[in-house]
mmCIF file of C-alpha atoms in Angstrom:
data_model
loop_
_atom_site.group_PDB
_atom_site.id
_atom_site.type_symbol
_atom_site.label_atom_id
_atom_site.label_comp_id
_atom_site.label_asym_id
_atom_site.label_seq_id
_atom_site.Cartn_x
_atom_site.Cartn_y
_atom_site.Cartn_z
ATOM 1 C CA MET A 265 -3.217 130.298 198.214
ATOM 2 C CA ILE A 266 -4.636 133.629 196.291
ATOM 3 C CA ASN A 267 -5.147 135.013 199.265
ATOM 4 C CA GLU A 268 -1.386 134.833 200.428
ATOM 5 C CA GLU A 269 -0.372 135.595 196.495
ATOM 6 C CA LYS A 270 0.912 132.107 196.192
ATOM 7 C CA LEU A 271 -0.834 131.696 193.194
ATOM 8 C CA SER A 272 -2.316 134.213 191.046
ATOM 9 C CA LEU A 273 -6.214 135.207 190.208
ATOM 10 C CA GLU A 274 -5.510 134.450 186.546
ATOM 11 C CA LYS A 275 -3.566 131.048 186.633
ATOM 12 C CA CYS A 276 -5.823 129.939 189.346
ATOM 13 C CA THR A 277 -8.985 130.583 186.890
ATOM 14 C CA LEU A 278 -7.029 128.853 183.999
ATOM 15 C CA PHE A 279 -6.372 125.555 185.701
ATOM 16 C CA LEU A 280 -10.006 125.578 186.922
ATOM 17 C CA LYS A 281 -11.086 126.511 183.489
ATOM 18 C CA CYS A 282 -9.299 123.413 182.726
ATOM 19 C CA VAL A 283 -10.260 121.192 184.999
ATOM 20 C CA GLY A 284 -13.756 122.068 184.296
ATOM 21 C CA TYR A 285 -13.706 121.699 180.736
ATOM 22 C CA CYS A 286 -12.354 118.025 181.703
ATOM 23 C CA LYS A 287 -15.188 117.330 183.859
ATOM 24 C CA ALA A 288 -17.638 118.700 181.861
ATOM 25 C CA LEU A 289 -16.868 116.815 178.484
ATOM 26 C CA LYS A 290 -16.671 113.786 180.232
ATOM 27 C CA ASP A 291 -19.455 114.171 182.413
ATOM 28 C CA ILE A 292 -18.345 113.682 185.661
ATOM 29 C CA TRP A 293 -19.935 115.612 188.573
ATOM 30 C CA ASN A 294 -18.626 116.812 191.955
ATOM 31 C CA ASP A 295 -21.055 119.222 193.519
ATOM 32 C CA GLY A 296 -18.044 120.235 196.589
ATOM 33 C CA PHE A 297 -17.226 123.900 194.445
ATOM 34 C CA GLN A 298 -21.039 125.058 195.079
ATOM 35 C CA PHE A 299 -20.229 125.286 198.784
ATOM 36 C CA SER A 300 -16.476 126.319 198.942
ATOM 37 C CA SER A 301 -15.071 129.789 200.292
ATOM 38 C CA LEU A 302 -13.354 130.136 196.752
ATOM 39 C CA LYS A 303 -17.175 130.013 195.351
ATOM 40 C CA ARG A 304 -18.454 132.675 197.012
ATOM 41 C CA ARG A 305 -15.797 134.802 196.882
ATOM 42 C CA PHE A 306 -15.554 134.919 192.670
ATOM 43 C CA GLU A 307 -19.499 135.247 192.896
ATOM 44 C CA GLU A 308 -18.001 138.461 195.115
ATOM 45 C CA MET A 309 -15.915 139.209 192.354
ATOM 46 C CA ILE A 310 -18.101 139.214 189.624
ATOM 47 C CA VAL A 311 -20.764 141.739 190.671
ATOM 48 C CA LYS A 312 -18.010 143.933 192.162
ATOM 49 C CA GLU A 313 -16.483 143.903 188.677
ATOM 50 C CA ASP A 314 -20.057 144.518 186.995
ATOM 51 C CA GLU A 315 -21.095 147.420 189.573
ATOM 52 C CA LYS A 316 -17.576 149.210 188.609
ATOM 53 C CA LYS A 317 -18.748 152.188 186.161
ATOM 54 C CA GLU A 318 -15.376 152.634 184.448
ATOM 55 C CA GLY A 319 -12.677 149.972 183.230
ATOM 56 C CA LYS A 320 -14.474 146.980 183.958
ATOM 57 C CA ASP A 321 -13.308 143.934 183.216
ATOM 58 C CA GLU A 322 -15.098 141.806 180.633
ATOM 59 C CA LYS A 323 -12.554 139.093 180.121
ATOM 60 C CA LEU A 324 -12.845 138.162 184.418
ATOM 61 C CA ILE A 325 -15.847 137.780 184.480
ATOM 62 C CA THR A 326 -15.649 135.836 181.618
ATOM 63 C CA ASP A 327 -13.222 133.512 183.026
ATOM 64 C CA LEU A 328 -14.813 134.072 186.649
ATOM 65 C CA GLY A 329 -18.605 133.125 184.972
ATOM 66 C CA GLU A 330 -16.820 130.062 183.499
ATOM 67 C CA CYS A 331 -15.506 129.130 186.936
ATOM 68 C CA ASN A 332 -18.090 129.010 188.171
ATOM 69 C CA LEU A 333 -20.155 127.322 185.998
ATOM 70 C CA PHE A 334 -17.843 124.740 185.372
ATOM 71 C CA PHE A 335 -18.488 123.822 189.358
ATOM 72 C CA GLY A 336 -21.460 125.133 190.410
ATOM 73 C CA GLY A 337 -23.738 124.770 187.061
ATOM 74 C CA SER A 338 -26.470 126.968 188.502
ATOM 75 C CA THR A 339 -25.965 130.054 189.839
ATOM 76 C CA SER A 340 -28.565 133.436 191.101
ATOM 77 C CA LEU A 341 -30.863 135.378 188.587
ATOM 78 C CA GLU A 342 -28.295 138.312 189.413
ATOM 79 C CA LEU A 343 -25.284 136.208 188.467
ATOM 80 C CA ASN A 344 -26.861 134.911 185.670
ATOM 81 C CA SER A 345 -27.989 138.357 184.228
ATOM 82 C CA ILE A 346 -24.087 139.438 184.511
ATOM 83 C CA CYS A 347 -22.187 135.923 183.599
ATOM 84 C CA VAL A 348 -24.283 135.237 180.839
ATOM 85 C CA PRO A 349 -24.383 138.597 178.392
ATOM 86 C CA CYS A 350 -20.329 138.245 178.703
ATOM 87 C CA LEU A 351 -20.023 134.908 177.288
ATOM 88 C CA LEU A 352 -22.473 135.030 173.924
ATOM 89 C CA LYS A 353 -20.047 138.007 173.418
ATOM 90 C CA VAL A 354 -17.414 135.561 173.545
ATOM 91 C CA ALA A 355 -19.596 132.718 172.103
ATOM 92 C CA LEU A 356 -20.483 135.117 168.833
ATOM 93 C CA ASN A 357 -16.579 135.864 167.897
ATOM 94 C CA LYS A 358 -16.740 134.871 164.680
ATOM 95 C CA GLU A 359 -13.341 134.219 164.076
ATOM 96 C CA GLU A 360 -12.393 131.323 162.598
ATOM 97 C CA ASN A 361 -8.400 130.904 164.047
ATOM 98 C CA GLU A 362 -8.068 128.664 166.707
ATOM 99 C CA GLU A 363 -7.157 130.875 169.561
ATOM 100 C CA ALA A 364 -10.753 132.121 168.446
ATOM 101 C CA GLN A 365 -12.839 128.841 168.447
ATOM 102 C CA LYS A 366 -11.153 127.408 171.674
ATOM 103 C CA GLU A 367 -12.641 130.266 173.731
ATOM 104 C CA VAL A 368 -16.048 130.480 171.673
ATOM 105 C CA GLU A 369 -16.091 126.387 172.409
ATOM 106 C CA MET A 370 -14.956 127.057 176.050
ATOM 107 C CA ALA A 371 -17.715 129.811 176.646
ATOM 108 C CA LEU A 372 -20.544 127.412 174.924
ATOM 109 C CA LEU A 373 -19.430 124.460 177.308
ATOM 110 C CA ALA A 374 -19.670 126.573 179.869
ATOM 111 C CA LEU A 375 -23.194 128.180 179.013
ATOM 112 C CA SER A 376 -24.288 124.643 178.914
ATOM 113 C CA CYS A 377 -22.971 123.867 182.058
ATOM 114 C CA ILE A 378 -26.546 125.445 183.601
ATOM 115 C CA PHE A 379 -29.436 123.065 184.580
ATOM 116 C CA SER A 380 -32.111 124.969 185.547
ATOM 117 C CA HIS A 381 -34.419 127.067 183.411
ATOM 118 C CA PHE A 382 -35.476 129.404 186.669
ATOM 119 C CA ASN A 383 -32.467 132.068 187.049
ATOM 120 C CA ILE A 384 -32.846 132.605 183.264
ATOM 121 C CA GLY A 385 -35.167 134.064 180.674
ATOM 122 C CA ARG A 386 -34.947 133.717 177.222
ATOM 123 C CA ASP A 387 -34.327 137.457 176.427
ATOM 124 C CA LEU A 388 -31.065 136.994 177.786
ATOM 125 C CA PHE A 389 -30.078 134.034 175.368
ATOM 126 C CA LEU A 390 -32.065 133.272 171.948
ATOM 127 C CA ASN A 391 -31.530 136.117 169.391
ATOM 128 C CA GLU A 392 -27.667 135.514 170.011
ATOM 129 C CA MET A 393 -28.062 131.844 170.174
ATOM 130 C CA LYS A 394 -29.899 131.610 167.125
ATOM 131 C CA GLU A 395 -27.202 133.797 165.609
ATOM 132 C CA ILE A 396 -24.357 131.176 166.910
ATOM 133 C CA ILE A 397 -26.591 128.070 165.381
ATOM 134 C CA GLN A 398 -27.335 130.186 162.134
ATOM 135 C CA TYR A 399 -24.117 131.131 161.509
ATOM 136 C CA HIS A 400 -22.297 128.121 161.467
ATOM 137 C CA GLU A 401 -25.271 126.276 159.533
ATOM 138 C CA LYS A 402 -23.591 128.332 156.861
ATOM 139 C CA ARG A 403 -20.094 129.124 158.067
ATOM 140 C CA HIS A 404 -19.268 125.676 159.941
ATOM 141 C CA ASN A 405 -16.836 127.869 162.479
ATOM 142 C CA LEU A 406 -17.684 125.893 165.257
ATOM 143 C CA THR A 407 -16.194 122.876 166.506
ATOM 144 C CA ARG A 408 -18.657 120.026 167.192
ATOM 145 C CA LEU A 409 -18.056 119.719 170.899
ATOM 146 C CA ALA A 410 -19.071 123.697 170.631
ATOM 147 C CA TYR A 411 -22.056 123.037 168.291
ATOM 148 C CA GLN A 412 -23.158 120.770 170.805
ATOM 149 C CA SER A 413 -22.621 122.791 173.479
ATOM 150 C CA ALA A 414 -25.020 125.562 171.827
ATOM 151 C CA TRP A 415 -27.763 123.248 171.450
ATOM 152 C CA TRP A 416 -27.389 121.843 174.581
ATOM 153 C CA PHE A 417 -27.693 125.346 176.597
ATOM 154 C CA LEU A 418 -31.244 125.837 174.408
ATOM 155 C CA ILE A 419 -32.516 122.244 174.905
ATOM 156 C CA ILE A 420 -32.246 122.913 179.294
ATOM 157 C CA LEU A 421 -33.511 126.646 179.103
ATOM 158 C CA SER A 422 -36.821 125.615 176.756
ATOM 159 C CA PHE A 423 -38.259 123.458 179.257
ATOM 160 C CA LYS A 424 -41.701 124.475 179.473
ATOM 161 C CA ASP A 425 -40.969 127.470 177.327
ATOM 162 C CA GLN A 426 -43.137 126.804 174.162
ATOM 163 C CA LYS A 427 -41.383 130.231 172.801
ATOM 164 C CA THR A 428 -38.295 128.669 172.907
ATOM 165 C CA ILE A 429 -39.358 125.194 172.114
ATOM 166 C CA GLU A 430 -40.910 126.273 168.808
ATOM 167 C CA VAL A 431 -37.681 128.410 168.158
ATOM 168 C CA ILE A 432 -35.764 124.775 168.523
ATOM 169 C CA VAL A 433 -37.718 122.978 166.252
ATOM 170 C CA ASP A 434 -39.438 125.302 163.816
ATOM 171 C CA GLU A 435 -37.435 127.941 162.822
ATOM 172 C CA LEU A 436 -33.851 126.138 163.555
ATOM 173 C CA HIS A 437 -34.622 123.009 162.491
ATOM 174 C CA PHE A 438 -33.445 120.853 165.345
ATOM 175 C CA GLU A 439 -34.015 117.404 164.497
ATOM 176 C CA ARG A 440 -32.664 117.518 161.097
ATOM 177 C CA GLU A 441 -29.005 119.048 162.768
ATOM 178 C CA ALA A 442 -29.027 116.112 164.930
ATOM 179 C CA ALA A 443 -29.334 113.763 162.889
ATOM 180 C CA ARG A 444 -27.045 115.030 160.818
ATOM 181 C CA GLU A 445 -24.687 115.922 163.727
ATOM 182 C CA LEU A 446 -24.473 112.141 164.691
ATOM 183 C CA ASP A 447 -24.997 110.736 161.377
ATOM 184 C CA GLU A 448 -20.938 112.536 160.839
ATOM 185 C CA LEU A 449 -19.723 111.299 164.452
ATOM 186 C CA MET A 450 -20.612 107.964 164.153
ATOM 187 C CA GLN A 451 -18.251 107.663 161.075
ATOM 188 C CA SER A 452 -15.180 109.306 163.451
ATOM 189 C CA VAL A 453 -15.541 106.435 166.207
ATOM 190 C CA ASP A 454 -13.791 103.444 165.823
ATOM 191 C CA TRP A 455 -16.210 101.073 166.960
ATOM 192 C CA LYS A 456 -14.092 97.823 167.020
ATOM 193 C CA LYS A 457 -12.328 98.726 169.529
ATOM 194 C CA LYS A 458 -13.434 97.816 172.989
ATOM 195 C CA GLU A 459 -14.007 99.934 175.981
ATOM 196 C CA GLU A 460 -11.351 99.380 178.466
ATOM 197 C CA GLU A 461 -9.077 99.650 175.901
ATOM 198 C CA GLU A 462 -6.779 103.302 175.622
ATOM 199 C CA ILE A 463 -8.222 105.349 172.576
ATOM 200 C CA LYS A 464 -6.613 108.624 172.025
ATOM 201 C CA GLY A 465 -6.651 111.405 169.841
ATOM 202 C CA LYS A 466 -9.393 112.415 167.526
ATOM 203 C CA GLY A 467 -12.025 109.553 167.594
ATOM 204 C CA LYS A 468 -12.135 109.745 172.108
ATOM 205 C CA ASN A 469 -13.089 113.183 171.550
ATOM 206 C CA GLU A 470 -15.871 112.340 169.151
ATOM 207 C CA GLU A 471 -17.179 109.506 171.251
ATOM 208 C CA LEU A 472 -17.504 112.399 174.025
ATOM 209 C CA VAL A 473 -19.309 114.475 171.856
ATOM 210 C CA LEU A 474 -21.085 111.631 170.703
ATOM 211 C CA LYS A 475 -22.376 110.572 174.202
ATOM 212 C CA ARG A 476 -23.415 114.064 174.964
ATOM 213 C CA TRP A 477 -25.409 114.192 171.882
ATOM 214 C CA LEU A 478 -27.621 111.012 173.261
ATOM 215 C CA GLN A 479 -27.859 112.707 176.752
ATOM 216 C CA MET A 480 -28.896 115.432 175.447
ATOM 217 C CA PHE A 481 -31.824 113.485 173.124
ATOM 218 C CA ASP A 482 -33.286 112.554 176.263
ATOM 219 C CA ASN A 483 -33.729 116.194 177.722
ATOM 220 C CA PHE A 484 -35.315 116.786 174.035
ATOM 221 C CA PHE A 485 -37.810 114.064 174.629
ATOM 222 C CA VAL A 486 -38.865 115.376 177.571
ATOM 223 C CA THR A 487 -39.239 118.704 177.094
ATOM 224 C CA CYS A 488 -40.242 118.673 173.532
ATOM 225 C CA ARG A 489 -44.078 117.977 172.931
ATOM 226 C CA LYS A 490 -44.528 118.978 170.105
ATOM 227 C CA TRP A 491 -44.507 116.401 166.963
ATOM 228 C CA ASN A 492 -42.407 116.706 163.832
ATOM 229 C CA GLU A 493 -41.439 114.953 161.020
ATOM 230 C CA GLU A 494 -38.051 115.377 160.865
ATOM 231 C CA CYS A 495 -37.842 113.549 164.221
ATOM 232 C CA SER A 496 -38.141 110.329 162.855
ATOM 233 C CA GLY A 497 -34.205 111.071 161.434
ATOM 234 C CA ILE A 498 -33.233 111.105 165.021
ATOM 235 C CA VAL A 499 -34.282 107.832 166.223
ATOM 236 C CA GLU A 500 -33.242 106.450 162.908
ATOM 237 C CA SER A 501 -30.009 107.945 164.189
ATOM 238 C CA ILE A 502 -29.777 106.089 167.181
ATOM 239 C CA VAL A 503 -31.140 103.370 165.765
ATOM 240 C CA GLN A 504 -27.147 103.067 163.799
ATOM 241 C CA VAL A 505 -25.663 104.531 166.724
ATOM 242 C CA LEU A 506 -27.132 101.160 168.896
ATOM 243 C CA ARG A 507 -26.595 98.414 166.279
ATOM 244 C CA ALA A 508 -22.570 99.979 166.099
ATOM 245 C CA ALA A 509 -22.491 100.079 169.491
ATOM 246 C CA ASN A 510 -23.880 96.641 169.913
ATOM 247 C CA ASP A 511 -20.820 94.633 170.171
ATOM 248 C CA TYR A 512 -17.872 96.910 171.773
ATOM 249 C CA ARG A 513 -19.875 99.839 173.703
ATOM 250 C CA ARG A 514 -22.712 98.032 176.023
ATOM 251 C CA GLU A 515 -23.303 101.728 177.773
ATOM 252 C CA ILE A 516 -23.707 103.829 174.424
ATOM 253 C CA TYR A 517 -26.109 100.423 173.582
ATOM 254 C CA LYS A 518 -28.104 100.863 176.674
ATOM 255 C CA THR A 519 -28.438 104.970 176.196
ATOM 256 C CA CYS A 520 -29.846 104.085 172.951
ATOM 257 C CA ILE A 521 -32.248 101.416 174.193
ATOM 258 C CA TYR A 522 -33.623 104.014 176.987
ATOM 259 C CA LEU A 523 -33.894 106.741 174.421
ATOM 260 C CA LEU A 524 -36.221 104.908 172.197
ATOM 261 C CA ARG A 525 -37.879 104.020 175.168
ATOM 262 C CA THR A 526 -38.811 107.754 176.023
ATOM 263 C CA SER A 527 -39.393 108.677 172.509
ATOM 264 C CA ALA A 528 -42.538 105.551 172.822
ATOM 265 C CA GLU A 529 -43.457 107.059 176.202
ATOM 266 C CA LYS A 530 -43.483 110.656 175.837
ATOM 267 C CA ARG A 531 -45.278 110.282 172.296
ATOM 268 C CA VAL A 532 -42.533 112.872 170.534
ATOM 269 C CA VAL A 533 -42.590 109.737 168.220
ATOM 270 C CA LYS A 534 -45.260 108.615 166.247
ATOM 271 C CA VAL A 535 -45.235 104.260 166.346
ATOM 272 C CA ASP A 536 -45.178 104.075 163.176
ATOM 273 C CA ALA A 537 -42.203 106.387 162.834
ATOM 274 C CA LEU A 538 -40.920 103.534 165.019
ATOM 275 C CA LEU A 539 -41.477 100.821 162.857
ATOM 276 C CA LYS A 540 -40.507 103.003 159.651
ATOM 277 C CA SER A 541 -37.121 103.801 161.455
ATOM 278 C CA GLY A 542 -36.324 100.119 162.443
ATOM 279 C CA ALA A 543 -36.326 100.873 166.360
ATOM 280 C CA ILE A 544 -38.775 97.624 166.667
ATOM 281 C CA ASP A 545 -36.738 95.530 165.142
ATOM 282 C CA ALA A 546 -33.436 96.079 166.557
ATOM 283 C CA VAL A 547 -35.410 96.208 169.641
ATOM 284 C CA LEU A 548 -36.615 93.027 169.028
ATOM 285 C CA GLU A 549 -33.339 91.935 168.277
ATOM 286 C CA GLU A 550 -32.123 92.603 171.853
ATOM 287 C CA ILE A 551 -35.053 90.864 173.504
ATOM 288 C CA GLN A 552 -34.577 87.479 172.103
ATOM 289 C CA GLN A 553 -31.191 86.955 172.758
ATOM 290 C CA PRO A 554 -30.407 83.860 175.517
ATOM 291 C CA THR A 555 -29.048 86.052 177.507
ATOM 292 C CA VAL A 556 -30.498 89.816 178.236
ATOM 293 C CA ASP A 557 -29.303 91.968 181.313
ATOM 294 C CA ASP A 558 -31.705 92.701 184.085
ATOM 295 C CA GLU A 559 -31.785 96.281 183.327
ATOM 296 C CA ILE A 560 -32.103 96.374 179.834
ATOM 297 C CA LYS A 561 -34.851 93.910 179.698
ATOM 298 C CA TYR A 562 -36.668 95.952 181.603
ATOM 299 C CA GLU A 563 -36.893 99.112 179.483
ATOM 300 C CA ILE A 564 -37.800 96.270 176.613
ATOM 301 C CA LEU A 565 -40.797 95.911 177.974
ATOM 302 C CA GLN A 566 -41.347 99.748 179.064
ATOM 303 C CA PHE A 567 -40.726 100.174 175.386
ATOM 304 C CA PHE A 568 -43.392 98.060 173.947
ATOM 305 C CA ASP A 569 -45.945 98.640 176.399
ATOM 306 C CA ALA A 570 -45.822 102.369 175.779
ATOM 307 C CA ILE A 571 -46.205 101.220 172.324
ATOM 308 C CA SER A 572 -48.960 99.122 173.437
ATOM 309 C CA ARG A 573 -51.134 101.908 175.177
ATOM 310 C CA ARG A 574 -50.416 104.186 172.043
ATOM 311 C CA LEU A 575 -52.350 101.759 170.284
ATOM 312 C CA LYS A 576 -54.774 101.087 172.569
ATOM 313 C CA GLU A 577 -55.989 104.375 172.677
ATOM 314 C CA GLU A 578 -59.189 105.575 170.077
ATOM 315 C CA GLU A 579 -58.794 108.476 167.626
ATOM 316 C CA LYS A 580 -61.966 110.605 167.560
ATOM 317 C CA ASP A 581 -60.572 111.733 163.824
ATOM 318 C CA GLU A 582 -61.802 108.779 161.432
ATOM 319 C CA LYS A 583 -58.581 108.775 158.926
ATOM 320 C CA LYS A 584 -56.690 108.704 162.284
ATOM 321 C CA ASP A 585 -58.393 105.972 163.648
ATOM 322 C CA ALA A 586 -57.784 103.777 160.004
ATOM 323 C CA LYS A 587 -53.978 104.705 160.057
ATOM 324 C CA ARG A 588 -53.881 103.729 163.809
ATOM 325 C CA LYS A 589 -55.867 100.494 162.706
ATOM 326 C CA VAL A 590 -53.383 99.297 160.061
ATOM 327 C CA THR A 591 -50.064 100.336 162.258
ATOM 328 C CA LYS A 592 -51.490 98.433 165.084
ATOM 329 C CA MET A 593 -51.917 95.318 162.898
ATOM 330 C CA GLU A 594 -48.160 96.084 161.536
ATOM 331 C CA MET A 595 -47.035 95.713 164.902
ATOM 332 C CA PHE A 596 -49.412 92.805 165.614
ATOM 333 C CA ASP A 597 -47.852 90.692 162.795
ATOM 334 C CA LYS A 598 -44.289 91.779 163.612
ATOM 335 C CA LEU A 599 -44.566 90.844 167.285
ATOM 336 C CA GLU A 600 -46.571 87.328 166.484
ATOM 337 C CA GLU A 601 -43.578 86.770 163.629
ATOM 338 C CA VAL A 602 -40.559 86.656 165.921
ATOM 339 C CA GLY A 603 -42.280 84.933 169.436
ATOM 340 C CA TYR A 604 -42.596 88.010 171.384
ATOM 341 C CA GLU A 605 -45.572 86.469 173.721
ATOM 342 C CA ASP A 606 -42.911 83.474 174.040
ATOM 343 C CA VAL A 607 -40.790 85.425 175.202
ATOM 344 C CA ILE A 608 -42.756 87.657 177.211
ATOM 345 C CA ILE A 609 -44.087 84.232 179.043
ATOM 346 C CA SER A 610 -40.446 83.096 179.514
ATOM 347 C CA PHE A 611 -39.970 86.167 181.410
ATOM 348 C CA HIS A 612 -43.227 86.346 183.519
ATOM 349 C CA GLY A 613 -41.190 85.462 186.487
ATOM 350 C CA THR A 614 -38.970 87.836 186.325
ATOM 351 C CA ILE A 615 -41.269 91.007 185.842
ATOM 352 C CA ASP A 616 -42.222 90.897 189.029
ATOM 353 C CA PHE A 617 -38.560 91.299 190.045
ATOM 354 C CA LEU A 618 -37.992 93.969 187.649
ATOM 355 C CA SER A 619 -41.591 96.034 188.877
ATOM 356 C CA LYS A 620 -39.646 95.969 192.827
ATOM 357 C CA LYS A 621 -36.274 96.554 191.653
ATOM 358 C CA TYR A 622 -37.442 99.844 189.535
ATOM 359 C CA HIS A 623 -40.064 101.195 191.667
ATOM 360 C CA PHE A 624 -42.096 101.386 188.726
ATOM 361 C CA ARG A 625 -45.190 99.255 187.671
ATOM 362 C CA LEU A 626 -44.841 96.297 184.906
ATOM 363 C CA SER A 627 -48.533 94.018 184.554
ATOM 364 C CA LEU A 628 -47.846 90.067 185.438
ATOM 365 C CA ASN A 629 -50.295 89.965 182.958
ATOM 366 C CA VAL A 630 -49.247 88.672 179.116
ATOM 367 C CA SER A 631 -51.578 90.910 177.247
ATOM 368 C CA ASP A 632 -50.699 93.975 178.743
ATOM 369 C CA CYS A 633 -47.375 93.567 177.695
ATOM 370 C CA PHE A 634 -48.973 92.305 174.005
ATOM 371 C CA VAL A 635 -50.410 94.297 171.264
ATOM 372 C CA ASN A 636 -53.883 93.173 170.847
ATOM 373 C CA ILE A 637 -56.412 93.234 167.835
#
């Protein structure tokens, strides 16, 4: 249609950006665009425009780059080196009018769709992203979606990059900001309205952004191996969301259970922090329910299995070992108080089934699922 001049390039990119915006916000996956002739044409146009000595149209590169990222996810090193600086230039716009904010949001959301860290180096984005995030913390010029997208972009590109991780944790204080943002988003969601009911307006949009934060925490727990005291704040916020979502948002509830398991397995959160945050209590409340979904049952057993393995490890430092033993006793008392061992025994017939279904080892030995003193 573009070749036959039935649809202008400007209208085509505008349409694709609108569709891509909704696709990214609602986490809809479709890889058909990656193998299309339109994608190839867009890529050729980006390179051709960038090669111009004079009269380079950066807006065209930005529009085409956003379309490519919304529908293609990852691009080549050559395209990233052309598109990312243009998108960051838009994202650095500090004007606070509605039109500018929308353009900034679109650019950051598109950047958050990059899913490969191999085709982009930190020198292409790190200083700019620090400026964007730090300026927002002072002036609050970004929309909630734009701010979340800026963090998502950084987290995705921090994989196996210690320098970027240090900036995220030590300089930008991701854990503190994430916990604060999640707490504020929780206040905007109508938790009493069921998922199947139609939800309109600001509350619905805030719920979608909240889900994106939760999805991002999974990447953070896997990427960040550095313990930080502020990380317990994220866990506390996840527990609050879990409790709020229990009756009406089972999808979000399951995500929270999964995140608590991941935080325990990846060791980004200390066991005593899991105790103090209320994570242990929340998970124990679920496992005692008369009917527990198999998927949740599996996640909970993995959660406690990870904690049990961590508490059985020996510490070389005497002070740390003494603290571990105190934590272990507190954990044992809590599990014994709620009859955790009896619950595990009642699951004995399904543990083998869960292991086969989820292709992961779960011991049939009850003692392996319990914290032994």
